mmCIF file of C-alpha atoms in Angstrom:
data_model
loop_
_atom_site.group_PDB
_atom_site.id
_atom_site.type_symbol
_atom_site.label_atom_id
_atom_site.label_comp_id
_atom_site.label_asym_id
_atom_site.label_seq_id
_atom_site.Cartn_x
_atom_site.Cartn_y
_atom_site.Cartn_z
ATOM 1 C CA MET A 1 -26.973 38.871 11.376
ATOM 2 C CA PHE A 2 -23.846 39.200 9.267
ATOM 3 C CA PHE A 3 -21.944 37.197 11.892
ATOM 4 C CA TRP A 4 -24.323 34.218 11.580
ATOM 5 C CA PHE A 5 -24.191 34.431 7.804
ATOM 6 C CA CYS A 6 -20.370 34.109 7.968
ATOM 7 C CA ILE A 7 -20.610 31.127 10.337
ATOM 8 C CA VAL A 8 -23.084 29.294 8.078
ATOM 9 C CA LEU A 9 -21.038 30.110 4.997
ATOM 10 C CA CYS A 10 -17.848 28.717 6.596
ATOM 11 C CA ALA A 11 -19.666 25.571 7.715
ATOM 12 C CA LEU A 12 -21.042 24.950 4.229
ATOM 13 C CA ALA A 13 -17.657 25.590 2.649
ATOM 14 C CA GLY A 14 -16.144 23.020 5.003
ATOM 15 C CA CYS A 15 -18.707 20.434 3.887
ATOM 16 C CA PHE A 16 -17.836 20.930 0.242
ATOM 17 C CA VAL A 17 -14.103 20.684 0.890
ATOM 18 C CA THR A 18 -14.309 17.437 2.877
ATOM 19 C CA THR A 19 -16.626 15.584 0.463
ATOM 20 C CA ARG A 20 -14.465 15.876 -2.650
ATOM 21 C CA ASP A 21 -13.908 13.038 -5.090
ATOM 22 C CA VAL A 22 -10.587 11.280 -5.501
ATOM 23 C CA MET A 23 -8.464 13.126 -8.037
ATOM 24 C CA THR A 24 -6.901 11.355 -10.990
ATOM 25 C CA GLY A 25 -3.516 9.949 -10.014
ATOM 26 C CA GLU A 26 -4.218 10.224 -6.296
ATOM 27 C CA PRO A 27 -3.585 7.062 -4.238
ATOM 28 C CA ARG A 28 -6.759 5.465 -2.909
ATOM 29 C CA GLU A 29 -7.296 2.845 -0.219
ATOM 30 C CA VAL A 30 -8.023 -0.720 -1.340
ATOM 31 C CA ALA A 31 -8.690 -3.976 0.505
ATOM 32 C CA VAL A 32 -5.533 -5.602 1.854
ATOM 33 C CA ASN A 33 -6.793 -9.108 1.031
ATOM 34 C CA GLY A 34 -7.469 -8.432 -2.653
ATOM 35 C CA THR A 35 -5.847 -10.804 -5.135
ATOM 36 C CA LYS A 36 -3.851 -8.119 -6.927
ATOM 37 C CA VAL A 37 -2.631 -6.603 -3.651
ATOM 38 C CA VAL A 38 -1.484 -9.976 -2.293
ATOM 39 C CA ASN A 39 0.255 -10.793 -5.588
ATOM 40 C CA ALA A 40 2.018 -7.418 -5.562
ATOM 41 C CA ALA A 41 3.163 -7.967 -1.973
ATOM 42 C CA ARG A 42 4.455 -11.458 -2.771
ATOM 43 C CA PHE A 43 6.288 -10.098 -5.809
ATOM 44 C CA ALA A 44 7.887 -7.417 -3.619
ATOM 45 C CA VAL A 45 9.086 -10.018 -1.101
ATOM 46 C CA VAL A 46 10.546 -12.191 -3.884
ATOM 47 C CA GLU A 47 12.417 -9.191 -5.282
ATOM 48 C CA PHE A 48 13.550 -8.251 -1.767
ATOM 49 C CA ASN A 49 14.971 -11.748 -1.276
ATOM 50 C CA LYS A 50 16.812 -11.500 -4.609
ATOM 51 C CA ALA A 51 18.296 -8.106 -3.744
ATOM 52 C CA ASN A 52 19.156 -9.003 -0.136
ATOM 53 C CA VAL A 53 22.421 -10.801 -0.885
ATOM 54 C CA GLU A 54 23.974 -10.012 2.497
ATOM 55 C CA ASP A 55 21.561 -12.220 4.458
ATOM 56 C CA VAL A 56 21.796 -16.004 4.250
ATOM 57 C CA PHE A 57 18.144 -16.572 5.141
ATOM 58 C CA ALA A 58 15.068 -15.721 3.080
ATOM 59 C CA TYR A 59 12.133 -13.592 4.198
ATOM 60 C CA LYS A 60 8.414 -14.293 3.823
ATOM 61 C CA LEU A 61 5.293 -12.147 3.855
ATOM 62 C CA SER A 62 3.691 -12.060 7.308
ATOM 63 C CA ASN A 63 1.049 -9.346 7.167
ATOM 64 C CA ILE A 64 -0.275 -6.608 4.897
ATOM 65 C CA SER A 65 -1.352 -3.737 7.135
ATOM 66 C CA SER A 66 -2.420 -1.195 4.502
ATOM 67 C CA ALA A 67 -2.705 -0.951 0.746
ATOM 68 C CA LYS A 68 -3.237 1.898 -1.689
ATOM 69 C CA VAL A 69 -3.439 1.906 -5.475
ATOM 70 C CA GLN A 70 -2.317 4.788 -7.652
ATOM 71 C CA VAL A 71 -3.299 4.782 -11.315
ATOM 72 C CA VAL A 72 -0.927 6.822 -13.473
ATOM 73 C CA ALA A 73 0.652 5.584 -16.722
ATOM 74 C CA GLY A 74 0.537 2.187 -14.994
ATOM 75 C CA ILE A 75 -0.608 0.948 -11.595
ATOM 76 C CA ASN A 76 1.457 1.659 -8.490
ATOM 77 C CA TYR A 77 0.811 -0.298 -5.310
ATOM 78 C CA ILE A 78 1.709 1.459 -2.068
ATOM 79 C CA LEU A 79 1.875 -1.246 0.584
ATOM 80 C CA GLU A 80 2.753 -1.468 4.251
ATOM 81 C CA VAL A 81 3.796 -5.041 4.925
ATOM 82 C CA LYS A 82 5.478 -7.008 7.664
ATOM 83 C CA ILE A 83 8.029 -9.578 6.557
ATOM 84 C CA SER A 84 9.572 -12.267 8.717
ATOM 85 C CA ARG A 85 12.895 -14.009 8.448
ATOM 86 C CA THR A 86 12.658 -17.747 7.824
ATOM 87 C CA MET A 87 15.072 -20.577 8.462
ATOM 88 C CA CYS A 88 15.236 -21.323 4.708
ATOM 89 C CA LYS A 89 18.471 -20.360 3.052
ATOM 90 C CA THR A 90 18.114 -18.106 0.038
ATOM 91 C CA SER A 91 20.091 -20.458 -2.192
ATOM 92 C CA VAL A 92 17.630 -23.317 -1.471
ATOM 93 C CA THR A 93 14.451 -21.545 -2.613
ATOM 94 C CA THR A 94 13.848 -21.904 -6.343
ATOM 95 C CA ASP A 95 10.876 -19.588 -6.821
ATOM 96 C CA GLY A 96 12.175 -16.839 -4.548
ATOM 97 C CA GLU A 97 9.439 -17.378 -1.970
ATOM 98 C CA PRO A 98 10.197 -19.554 1.076
#
């Protein structure tokens, strides 16, 4: 009887551990096609093109595969994106995005 009590207790404890709420400051999944996520990804590509002075050609955003948001003192976006090299030269683009 004690054996079955331990098994049930462990199973219930496992249920409580896996159904926890998201803690404050913990990154959480968000939709990859959300306006703020797409704007953050575009901003990151523009800044990448500005910092990438060694390459003559600019890069553009191809795909956002995953996105997470972390709320701390501000908002951090944790993105996995695919960027592609374009045929546009970096000196030609005025807004930073090809």
